[in-house]
Coordinates of C-alpha atoms and ligand atoms in Angstrom, one line a residue:
Chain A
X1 CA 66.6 111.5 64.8
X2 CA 67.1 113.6 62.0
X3 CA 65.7 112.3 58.4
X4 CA 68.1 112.7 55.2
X5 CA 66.9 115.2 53.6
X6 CA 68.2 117.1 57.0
X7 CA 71.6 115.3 57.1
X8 CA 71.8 115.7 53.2
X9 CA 71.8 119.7 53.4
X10 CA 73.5 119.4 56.6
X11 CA 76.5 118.0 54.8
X12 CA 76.1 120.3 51.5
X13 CA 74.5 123.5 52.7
X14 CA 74.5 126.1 50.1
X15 CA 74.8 129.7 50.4
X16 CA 77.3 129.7 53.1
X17 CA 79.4 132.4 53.9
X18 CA 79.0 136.1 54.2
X19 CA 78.2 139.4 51.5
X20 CA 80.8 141.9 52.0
X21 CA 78.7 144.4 50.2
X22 CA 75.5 143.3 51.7
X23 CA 72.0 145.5 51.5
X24 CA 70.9 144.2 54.5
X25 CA 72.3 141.8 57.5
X26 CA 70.2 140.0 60.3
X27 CA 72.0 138.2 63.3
X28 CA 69.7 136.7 65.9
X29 CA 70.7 134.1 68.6
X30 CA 69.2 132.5 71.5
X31 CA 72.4 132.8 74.1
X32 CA 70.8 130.3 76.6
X33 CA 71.0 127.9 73.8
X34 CA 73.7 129.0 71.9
X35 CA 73.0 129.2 68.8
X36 CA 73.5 132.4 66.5
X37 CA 72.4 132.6 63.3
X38 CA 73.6 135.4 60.8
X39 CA 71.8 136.5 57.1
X40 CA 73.2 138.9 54.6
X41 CA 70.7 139.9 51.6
X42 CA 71.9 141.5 48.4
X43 CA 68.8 143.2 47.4
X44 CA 67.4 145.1 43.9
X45 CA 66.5 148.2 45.3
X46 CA 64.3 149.3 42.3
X47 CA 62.6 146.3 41.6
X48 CA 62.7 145.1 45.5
X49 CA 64.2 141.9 44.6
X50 CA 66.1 139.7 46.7
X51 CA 69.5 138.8 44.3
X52 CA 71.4 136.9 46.4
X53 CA 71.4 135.6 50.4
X54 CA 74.3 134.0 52.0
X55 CA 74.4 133.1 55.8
X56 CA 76.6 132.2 58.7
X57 CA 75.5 129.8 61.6
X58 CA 77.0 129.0 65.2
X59 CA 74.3 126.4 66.0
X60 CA 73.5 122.3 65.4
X61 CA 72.7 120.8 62.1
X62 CA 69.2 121.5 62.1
X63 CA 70.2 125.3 62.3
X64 CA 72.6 124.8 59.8
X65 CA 69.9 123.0 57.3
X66 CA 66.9 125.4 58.2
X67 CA 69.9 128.6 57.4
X68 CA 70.7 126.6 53.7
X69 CA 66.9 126.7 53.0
X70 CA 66.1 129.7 53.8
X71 CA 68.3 132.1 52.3
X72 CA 67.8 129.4 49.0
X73 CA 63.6 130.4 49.7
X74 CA 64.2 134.3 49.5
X75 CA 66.5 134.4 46.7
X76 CA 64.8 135.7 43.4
X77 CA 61.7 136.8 45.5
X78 CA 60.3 140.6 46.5
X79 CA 60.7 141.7 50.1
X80 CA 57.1 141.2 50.3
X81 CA 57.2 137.6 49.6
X82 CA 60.3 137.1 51.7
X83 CA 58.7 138.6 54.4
X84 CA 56.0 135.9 54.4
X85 CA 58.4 132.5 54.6
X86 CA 57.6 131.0 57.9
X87 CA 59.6 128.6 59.7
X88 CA 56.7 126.2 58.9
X89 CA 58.0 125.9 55.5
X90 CA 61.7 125.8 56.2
X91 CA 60.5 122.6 58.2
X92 CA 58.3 121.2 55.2
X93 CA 61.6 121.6 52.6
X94 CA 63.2 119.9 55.2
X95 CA 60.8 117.2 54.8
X96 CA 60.3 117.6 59.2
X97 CA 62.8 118.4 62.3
X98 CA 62.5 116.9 65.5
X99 CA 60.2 118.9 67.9
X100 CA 63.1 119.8 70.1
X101 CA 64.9 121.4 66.8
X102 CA 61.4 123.7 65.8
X103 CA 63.0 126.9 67.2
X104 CA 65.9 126.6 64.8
X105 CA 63.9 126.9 62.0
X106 CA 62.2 129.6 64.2
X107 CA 65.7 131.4 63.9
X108 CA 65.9 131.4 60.1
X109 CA 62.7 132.8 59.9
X110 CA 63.4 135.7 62.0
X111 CA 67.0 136.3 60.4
X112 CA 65.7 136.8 57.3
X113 CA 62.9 139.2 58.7
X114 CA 66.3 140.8 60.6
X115 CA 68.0 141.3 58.0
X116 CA 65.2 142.6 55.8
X117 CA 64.6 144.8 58.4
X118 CA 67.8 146.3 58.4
X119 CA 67.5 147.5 54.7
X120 CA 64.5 149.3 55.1
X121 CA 66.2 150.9 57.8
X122 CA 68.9 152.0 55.2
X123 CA 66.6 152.8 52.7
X124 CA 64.5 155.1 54.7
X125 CA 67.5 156.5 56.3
X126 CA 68.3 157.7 52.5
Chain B
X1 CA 86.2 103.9 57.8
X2 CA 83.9 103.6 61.2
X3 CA 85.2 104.3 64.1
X4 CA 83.6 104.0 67.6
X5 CA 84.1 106.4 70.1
X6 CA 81.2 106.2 72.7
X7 CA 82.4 103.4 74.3
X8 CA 81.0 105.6 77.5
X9 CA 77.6 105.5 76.1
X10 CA 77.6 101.6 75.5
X11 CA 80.0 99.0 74.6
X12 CA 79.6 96.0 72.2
X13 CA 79.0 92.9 73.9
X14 CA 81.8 90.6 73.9
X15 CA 81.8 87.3 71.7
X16 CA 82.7 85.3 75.0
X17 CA 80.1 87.1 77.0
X18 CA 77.5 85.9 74.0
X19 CA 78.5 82.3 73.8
X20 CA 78.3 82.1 77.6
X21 CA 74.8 83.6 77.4
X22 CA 73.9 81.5 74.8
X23 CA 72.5 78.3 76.2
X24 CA 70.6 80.0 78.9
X25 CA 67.6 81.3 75.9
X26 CA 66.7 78.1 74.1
X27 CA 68.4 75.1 76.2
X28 CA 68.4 76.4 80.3
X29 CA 65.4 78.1 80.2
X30 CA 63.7 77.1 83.5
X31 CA 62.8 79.7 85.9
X32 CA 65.3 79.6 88.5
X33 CA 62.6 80.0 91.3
X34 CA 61.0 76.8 90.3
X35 CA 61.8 73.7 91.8
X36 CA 62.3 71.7 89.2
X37 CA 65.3 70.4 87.5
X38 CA 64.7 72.9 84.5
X39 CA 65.0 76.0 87.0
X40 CA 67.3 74.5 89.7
X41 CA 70.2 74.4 86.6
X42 CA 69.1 77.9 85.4
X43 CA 69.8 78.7 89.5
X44 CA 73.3 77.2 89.4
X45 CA 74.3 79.6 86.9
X46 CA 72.9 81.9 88.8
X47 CA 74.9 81.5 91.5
X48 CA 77.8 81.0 90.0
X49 CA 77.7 85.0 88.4
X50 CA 76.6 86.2 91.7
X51 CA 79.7 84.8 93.6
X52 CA 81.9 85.3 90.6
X53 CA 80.7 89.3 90.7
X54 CA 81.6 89.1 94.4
X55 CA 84.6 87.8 94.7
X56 CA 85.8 90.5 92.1
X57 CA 84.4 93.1 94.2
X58 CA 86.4 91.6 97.4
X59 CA 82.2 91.5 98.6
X60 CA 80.0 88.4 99.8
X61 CA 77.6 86.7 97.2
X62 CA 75.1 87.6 99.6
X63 CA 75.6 91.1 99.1
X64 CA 74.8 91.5 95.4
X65 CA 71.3 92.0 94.3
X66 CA 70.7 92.3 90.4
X67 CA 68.7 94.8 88.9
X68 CA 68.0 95.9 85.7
X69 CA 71.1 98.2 85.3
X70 CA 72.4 101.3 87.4
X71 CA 69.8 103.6 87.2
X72 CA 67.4 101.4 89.1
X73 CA 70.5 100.9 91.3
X74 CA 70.5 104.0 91.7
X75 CA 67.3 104.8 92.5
X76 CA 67.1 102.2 94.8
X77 CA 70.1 102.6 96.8
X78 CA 69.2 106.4 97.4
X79 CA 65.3 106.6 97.7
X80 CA 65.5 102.9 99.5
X81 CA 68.7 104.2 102.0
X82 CA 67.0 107.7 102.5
X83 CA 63.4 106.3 103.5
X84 CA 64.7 103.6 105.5
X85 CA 66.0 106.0 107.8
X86 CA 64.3 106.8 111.0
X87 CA 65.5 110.6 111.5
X88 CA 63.3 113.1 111.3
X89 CA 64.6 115.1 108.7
X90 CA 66.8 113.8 106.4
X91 CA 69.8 115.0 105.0
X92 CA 72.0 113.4 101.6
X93 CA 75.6 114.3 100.1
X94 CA 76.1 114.0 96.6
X95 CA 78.2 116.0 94.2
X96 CA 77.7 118.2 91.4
X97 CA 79.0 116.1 88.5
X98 CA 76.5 112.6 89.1
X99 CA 74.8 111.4 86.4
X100 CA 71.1 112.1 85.7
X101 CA 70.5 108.9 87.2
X102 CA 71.2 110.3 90.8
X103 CA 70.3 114.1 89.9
X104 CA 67.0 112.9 89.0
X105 CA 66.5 110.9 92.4
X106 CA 68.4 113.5 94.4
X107 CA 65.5 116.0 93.0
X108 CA 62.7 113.7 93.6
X109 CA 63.6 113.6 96.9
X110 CA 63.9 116.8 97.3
X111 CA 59.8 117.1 96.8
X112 CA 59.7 114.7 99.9
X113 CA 61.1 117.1 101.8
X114 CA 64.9 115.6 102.0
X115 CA 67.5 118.0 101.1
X116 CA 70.0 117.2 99.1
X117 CA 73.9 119.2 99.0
X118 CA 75.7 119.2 95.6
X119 CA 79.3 119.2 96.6
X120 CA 81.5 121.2 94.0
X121 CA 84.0 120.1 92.3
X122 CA 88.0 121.6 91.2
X123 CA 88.9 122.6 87.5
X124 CA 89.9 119.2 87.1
X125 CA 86.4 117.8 88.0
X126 CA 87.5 116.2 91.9
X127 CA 85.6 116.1 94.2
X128 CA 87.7 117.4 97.7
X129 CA 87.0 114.6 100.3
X130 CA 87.1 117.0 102.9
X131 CA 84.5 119.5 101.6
X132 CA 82.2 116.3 102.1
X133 CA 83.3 116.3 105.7
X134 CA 82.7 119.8 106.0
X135 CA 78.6 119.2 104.3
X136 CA 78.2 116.7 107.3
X137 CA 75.2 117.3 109.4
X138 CA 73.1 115.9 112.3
X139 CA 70.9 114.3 110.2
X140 CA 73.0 113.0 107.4
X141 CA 72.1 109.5 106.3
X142 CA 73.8 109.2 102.8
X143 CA 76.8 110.6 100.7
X144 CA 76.9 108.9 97.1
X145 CA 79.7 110.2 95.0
X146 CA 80.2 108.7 91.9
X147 CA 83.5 106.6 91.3
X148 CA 84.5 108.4 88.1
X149 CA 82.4 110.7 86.1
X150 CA 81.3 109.9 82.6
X151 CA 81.3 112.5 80.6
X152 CA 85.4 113.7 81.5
X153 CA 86.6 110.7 83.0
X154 CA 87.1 112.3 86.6
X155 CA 88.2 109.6 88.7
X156 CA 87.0 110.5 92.3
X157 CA 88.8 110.2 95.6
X158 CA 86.6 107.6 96.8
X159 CA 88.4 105.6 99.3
X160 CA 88.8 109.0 101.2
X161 CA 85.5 109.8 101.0
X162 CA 84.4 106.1 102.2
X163 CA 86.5 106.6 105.5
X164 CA 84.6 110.1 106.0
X165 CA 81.4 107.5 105.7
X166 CA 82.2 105.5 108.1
X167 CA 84.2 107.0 110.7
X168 CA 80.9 109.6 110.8
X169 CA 78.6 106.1 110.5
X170 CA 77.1 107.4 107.3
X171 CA 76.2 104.9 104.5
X172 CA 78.2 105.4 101.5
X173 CA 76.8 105.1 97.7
X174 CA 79.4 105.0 94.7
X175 CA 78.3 104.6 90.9
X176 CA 80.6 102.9 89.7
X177 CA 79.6 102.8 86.4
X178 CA 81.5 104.4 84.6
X179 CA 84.8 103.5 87.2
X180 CA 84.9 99.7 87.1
X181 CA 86.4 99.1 83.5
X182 CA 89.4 100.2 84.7
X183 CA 89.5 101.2 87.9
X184 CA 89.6 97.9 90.7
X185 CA 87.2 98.1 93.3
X186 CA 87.2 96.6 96.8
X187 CA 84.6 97.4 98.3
X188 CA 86.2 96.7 101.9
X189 CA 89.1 98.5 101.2
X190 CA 87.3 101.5 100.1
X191 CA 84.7 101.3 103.2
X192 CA 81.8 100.8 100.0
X193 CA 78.3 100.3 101.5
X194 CA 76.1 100.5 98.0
X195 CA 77.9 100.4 94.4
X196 CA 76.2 100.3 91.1
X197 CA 77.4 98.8 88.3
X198 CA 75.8 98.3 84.5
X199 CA 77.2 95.4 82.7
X200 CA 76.4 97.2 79.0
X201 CA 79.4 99.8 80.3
X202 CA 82.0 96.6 79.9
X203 CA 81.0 94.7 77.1
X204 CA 78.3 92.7 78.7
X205 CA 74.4 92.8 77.9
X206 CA 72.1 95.9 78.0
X207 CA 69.8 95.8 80.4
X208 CA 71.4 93.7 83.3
X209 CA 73.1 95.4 86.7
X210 CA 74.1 95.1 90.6
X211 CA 73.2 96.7 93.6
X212 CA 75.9 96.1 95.7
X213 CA 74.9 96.0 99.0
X214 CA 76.9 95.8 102.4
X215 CA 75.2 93.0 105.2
X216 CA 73.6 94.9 107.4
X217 CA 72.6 97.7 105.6
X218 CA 68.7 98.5 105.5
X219 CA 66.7 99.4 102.0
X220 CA 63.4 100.2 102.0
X221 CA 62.5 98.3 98.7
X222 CA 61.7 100.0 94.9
X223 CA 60.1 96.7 93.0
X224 CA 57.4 95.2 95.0
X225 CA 56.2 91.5 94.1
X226 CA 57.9 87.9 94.0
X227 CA 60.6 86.8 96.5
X228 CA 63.3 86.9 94.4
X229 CA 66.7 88.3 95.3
X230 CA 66.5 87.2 98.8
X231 CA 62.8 89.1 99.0
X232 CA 64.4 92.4 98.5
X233 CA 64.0 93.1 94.4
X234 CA 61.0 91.8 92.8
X235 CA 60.9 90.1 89.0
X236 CA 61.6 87.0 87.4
X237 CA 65.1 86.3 87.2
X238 CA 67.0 87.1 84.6
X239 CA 69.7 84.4 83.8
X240 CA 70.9 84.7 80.6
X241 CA 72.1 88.5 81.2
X242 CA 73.1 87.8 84.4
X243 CA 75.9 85.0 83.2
X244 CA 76.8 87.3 80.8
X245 CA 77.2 90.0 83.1
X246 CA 79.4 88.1 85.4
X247 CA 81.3 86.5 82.8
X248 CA 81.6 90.1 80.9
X249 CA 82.9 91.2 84.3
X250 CA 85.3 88.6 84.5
X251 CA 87.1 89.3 81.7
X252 CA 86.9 92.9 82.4
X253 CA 88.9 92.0 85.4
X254 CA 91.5 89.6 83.6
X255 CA 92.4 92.5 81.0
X256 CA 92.2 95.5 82.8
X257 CA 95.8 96.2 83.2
X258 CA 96.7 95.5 79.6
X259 CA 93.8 97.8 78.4
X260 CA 94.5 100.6 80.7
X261 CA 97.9 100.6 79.5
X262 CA 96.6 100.5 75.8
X263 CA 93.9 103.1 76.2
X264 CA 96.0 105.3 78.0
X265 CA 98.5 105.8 75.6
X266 CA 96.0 106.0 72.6
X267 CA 94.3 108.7 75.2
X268 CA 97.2 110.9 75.9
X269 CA 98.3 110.3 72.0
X270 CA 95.0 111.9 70.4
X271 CA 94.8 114.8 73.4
X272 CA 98.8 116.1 72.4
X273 CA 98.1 116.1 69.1
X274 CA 94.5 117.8 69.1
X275 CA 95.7 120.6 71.6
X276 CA 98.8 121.0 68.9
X277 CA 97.2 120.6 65.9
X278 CA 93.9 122.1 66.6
X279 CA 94.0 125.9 67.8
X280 CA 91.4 127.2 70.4
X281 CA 90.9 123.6 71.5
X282 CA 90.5 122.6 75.2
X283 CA 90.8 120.1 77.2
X284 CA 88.0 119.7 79.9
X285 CA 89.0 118.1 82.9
X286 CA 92.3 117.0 84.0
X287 CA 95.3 115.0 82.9
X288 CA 95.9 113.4 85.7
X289 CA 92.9 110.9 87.7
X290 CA 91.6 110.6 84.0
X291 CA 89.7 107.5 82.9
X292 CA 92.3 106.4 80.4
X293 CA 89.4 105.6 77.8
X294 CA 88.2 109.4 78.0
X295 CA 89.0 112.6 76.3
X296 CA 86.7 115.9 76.5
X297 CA 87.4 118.7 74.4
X298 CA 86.1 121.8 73.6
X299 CA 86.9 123.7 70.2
X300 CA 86.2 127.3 70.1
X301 CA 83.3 129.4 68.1
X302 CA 81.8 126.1 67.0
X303 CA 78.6 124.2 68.1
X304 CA 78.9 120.5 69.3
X305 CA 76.0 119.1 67.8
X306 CA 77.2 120.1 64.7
X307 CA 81.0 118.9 65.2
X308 CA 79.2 115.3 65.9
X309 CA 77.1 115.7 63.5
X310 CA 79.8 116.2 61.1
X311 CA 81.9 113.5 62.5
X312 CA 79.2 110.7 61.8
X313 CA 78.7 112.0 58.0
X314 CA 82.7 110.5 58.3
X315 CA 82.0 107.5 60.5
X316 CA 82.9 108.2 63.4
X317 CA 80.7 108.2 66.5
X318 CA 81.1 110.6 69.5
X319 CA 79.1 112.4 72.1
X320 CA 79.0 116.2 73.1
X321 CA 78.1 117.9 75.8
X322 CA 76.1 120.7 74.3
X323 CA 72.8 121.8 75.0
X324 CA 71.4 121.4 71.1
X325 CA 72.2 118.0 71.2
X326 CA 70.4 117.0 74.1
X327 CA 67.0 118.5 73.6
X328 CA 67.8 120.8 77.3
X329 CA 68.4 124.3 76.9
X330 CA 71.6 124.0 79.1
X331 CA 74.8 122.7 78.3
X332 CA 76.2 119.7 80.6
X333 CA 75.9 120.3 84.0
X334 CA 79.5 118.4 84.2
X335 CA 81.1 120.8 81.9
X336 CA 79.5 123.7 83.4
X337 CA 80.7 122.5 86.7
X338 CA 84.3 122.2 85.8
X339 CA 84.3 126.6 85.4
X340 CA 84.3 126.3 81.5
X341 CA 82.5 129.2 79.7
X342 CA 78.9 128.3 78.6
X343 CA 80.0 128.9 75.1
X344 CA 82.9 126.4 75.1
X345 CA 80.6 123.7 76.9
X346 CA 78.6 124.6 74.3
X347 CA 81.2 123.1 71.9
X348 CA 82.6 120.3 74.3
X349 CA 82.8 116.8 72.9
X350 CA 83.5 113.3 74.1
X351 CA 85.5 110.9 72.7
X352 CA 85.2 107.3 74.5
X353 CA 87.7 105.1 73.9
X354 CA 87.4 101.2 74.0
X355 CA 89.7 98.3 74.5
X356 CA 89.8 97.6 70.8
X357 CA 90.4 101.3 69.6
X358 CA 93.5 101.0 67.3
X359 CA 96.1 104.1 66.6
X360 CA 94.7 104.1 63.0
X361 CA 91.2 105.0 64.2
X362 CA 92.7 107.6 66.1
X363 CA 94.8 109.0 63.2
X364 CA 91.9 109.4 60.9
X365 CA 89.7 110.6 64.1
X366 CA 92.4 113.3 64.1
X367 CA 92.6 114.3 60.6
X368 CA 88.9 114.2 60.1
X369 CA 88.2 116.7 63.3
X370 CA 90.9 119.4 62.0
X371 CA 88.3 119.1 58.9
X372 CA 85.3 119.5 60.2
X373 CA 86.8 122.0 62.7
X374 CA 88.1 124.1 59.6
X375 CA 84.5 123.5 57.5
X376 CA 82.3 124.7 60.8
X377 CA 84.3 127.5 61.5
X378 CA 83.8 128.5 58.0
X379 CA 80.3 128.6 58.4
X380 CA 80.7 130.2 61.9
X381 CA 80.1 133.8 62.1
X382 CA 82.5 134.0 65.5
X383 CA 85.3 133.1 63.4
X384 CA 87.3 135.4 60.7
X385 CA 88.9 132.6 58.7
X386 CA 91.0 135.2 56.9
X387 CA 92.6 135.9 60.1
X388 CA 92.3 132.6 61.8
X389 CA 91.1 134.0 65.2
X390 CA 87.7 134.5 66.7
X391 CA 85.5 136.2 69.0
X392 CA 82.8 135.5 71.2
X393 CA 81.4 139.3 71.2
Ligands
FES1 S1 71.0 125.5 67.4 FE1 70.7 124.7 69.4 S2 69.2 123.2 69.0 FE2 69.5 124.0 67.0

């Protein structure tokens, strides 16, 4: 049910692991599935520039596929351009997800806007 | 290397089963309801299977009906037992561990207005005969209890629970399914008034199974149409599966000692080593009144999906239990059922042993699962690799 290009970043996902010095970190999960999905963001505070993104995913392969893609999407781009990725184009990188594996794309999505969240929570707290 | 290990999904069909199917496609085609001499030789082989399936089942030829596999069984033996009945209100027994294919039914007949208890189960996924006596009511007509459950290999106290049946003159159900590989059934002995059986489940065809069902006992039918199978199951006959089935069954029968004893030990082999080798793994289910083709584990702060997932990237083929993989928000009922924690049934996978599984396949099954054990919980964020321990909070 999943196509290659899923399987293919499946079994090489980039940007795993954590950032001990992270500007901003975004855990969301869906308990009644269990999945949890986990996003830390190294950010350019002057410029507003996403540097770096690395994640960490207790989920299935699509969640581990749609996490790979996304923090590779945010990476090099302004918090306002981040904000905008949708899951929609998590699924079109990876070329379609079965319908029953849309809301783990879903999770990306909002583990980015989590973890963006989070440093404009610290910036403002400044 | 590939290496099959979902030999409780499906098995592959044996090369005796498929030579004796064979001629019954091109050569002994006739329809064996014709009178003919083209269908009267596709009957003979009909009626071989049919007492052949019998007499392994210590039953009369009379009292096997084919269908297209268990889950019609299934259905039929539940939906046709429960509205043949003349009571009033009706009452059924099952347990919480069946198979979809009786959960379904149980539920549909729940909207007619039957009701339905779900008998609980122990940690080690048994069924206790005498909480079944306890469920009894006035207006029970049916307890079905499956022989041995698929997904941890429970093997249920069935014999028990068929003497409960009839000394209370309640029909008993059993699928056997999953049971009759390697577990002989008598259906006398075990006071058995419907079993199910899908030939697919020991090496015979897809697509091909038995209602067995005791003289006697009254069926409101499920397929309406020809007079096949004595009037009671409608549809042209299907020979070719049917020969295979019995002759799949057969052999079944012949080897089933020497392939316990085989499977078992593999079984027992790859659980010891796992639980040693692999920390936070679990073992669902019990060791004893196992299915010696099945292990169920569980492996901590990783998802199942993914472990399988992994697992086929290396060749080998399993099933889990987790809710991700099975497009249901909920992991398996069965697991759940057994008192594991939703996060751990979460994680829980199947491993299905067949007759032909060697002790190599196992070895590199082993050494691949502590890898992708180790490469998931590195991408976990319930697991501090540094330390080697997790947490669920
Ligand atoms: S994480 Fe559960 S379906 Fe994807």
């Amino acid at each position: 049910m999943y196509n290659d290009k899923v399987l293919d970043i499946f079994a090489n996902p980039k940007n795993v692991g954590e950032i001990k010095d992270a500007d901003g970190v975004g855990t969301v999960g869906n308990a009644s599935c269990g999945d949890i999905m986990q996003v830390y963001l190294k950010i350019d505070r002057e410029k507003g520039i996403i540097t770096d993104a690395k994640f960490k995913t207790f989920g299935c392969a699509a969640a581990i596929a749609s996490s790979s893609v996304a923090t590779e999407m945010v990476k090099g781009k302004t918090i306002e351009e981040a904000l905008k990725i949708r899951n929609a184009d998590v699924v079109e990188t990876l070329e379609g997800l079965p319908p029953q594996k849309i809301h783990c794309s879903v999770l990306a999505e909002e583990a980015i806007a989590e973890a963006i969240k989070d440093y404009q929570k610290k910036v403002s707290g400044k | 290397m590939k290496v099959y290990l979902d030999n409780s999904a499906t098995t592959a069909v044996d090369k005796e089963v498929l030579d004796a199917m064979l001629p019954y496609f091109c050569e002994i085609y006739g329809n064996p309801s014709s009178l003919h001499a083209f269908g009267r030789n596709a009957q003979k082989a009909v009626d071989e299977a049919r007492a052949k399936i019998a007499s392994i089942l210590g039953a009369k030829a009379s009292e096997i009906y084919f269908t297209s596999g268990a889950t019609e069984s299934n259905n039929w033996a539940l939906k046709g037992a429960i509205r043949a009945s003349k009571n009033a209100k009706k009452h059924m027994i099952t347990s919480a561990i069946e198979h979809p294919a009786i959960m379904d039914t149980c539920h549909e007949l729940e909207k007619e207005g039957v009701e339905v208890t779900y008998i609980k189960v122990n940690h080690e996924g048994i069924v206790n005969p005498e909480d079944i006596r306890a469920a009894i009511r006035e207006d029970t007509v049916l307890i079905s209890i499956m022989t041995a459950n698929n997904e941890m290999g429970a093997i249920q106290p069935i014999a028990e629970i068929g003497k409960i049946a009839r000394d209370e003159g309640i029909l008993f159900h059993t699928d056997a399914v999953q049971a009759i590989e390697s577990q002989p059934i008598n259906v006398d002995n075990m006071n058995i008034d419907m079993l199910s059986l899908s030939a697919h489940k020991f090496h015979g065809p897809k697509g091909i199974g038995i209602l067995y069902i005791r003289s006697g006992v009254r069926l409101d039918k499920l397929i309406h149409g020809g007079h096949q199978e004595r009037r009671q199951r409608a549809g042209t006959t299907n020979t070719p599966l049917i020969v295979g089935m019995a002759k799949a069954l057969e052999i079944c029968a012949r080897d089933r000692d020497r392939n316990n004893r085989h499977m078992s030990e593999l079984r027992d082999y790859f659980i010891d080593r796992v639980l040693n080798e692999v920390p936070y793994s679990y073992l669902n289910g019990g060791r004893e009144k196992r299915l010696p083709n099945n292990v169920n584990m569980s492996f901590g702060f990783i998802e199942g999906e993914s472990i399988l997932m992994t697992l086929d990237l290396k060749g080998i083929a399993v099933s889990s239990g987790s809710a991700c993989s099975s497009g249901s928000l909920e992991p398996s009922h069965v697991i759940l059922a057994l008192g594991v924690r939703e996060e751990l049934a979460h994680s829980s996978i199947r491993f299905s042993l067949g007759r032909d599984t060697t002790k190599e396949e196992i070895d590199y099954t082993i050494e691949t699962l502590k890898e992708t054990v180790d490469r998931l919980r590195g991408m976990s964020p319930l697991f501090n690799v540094e330390k080697g321990t997790g947490s669920y909070v």
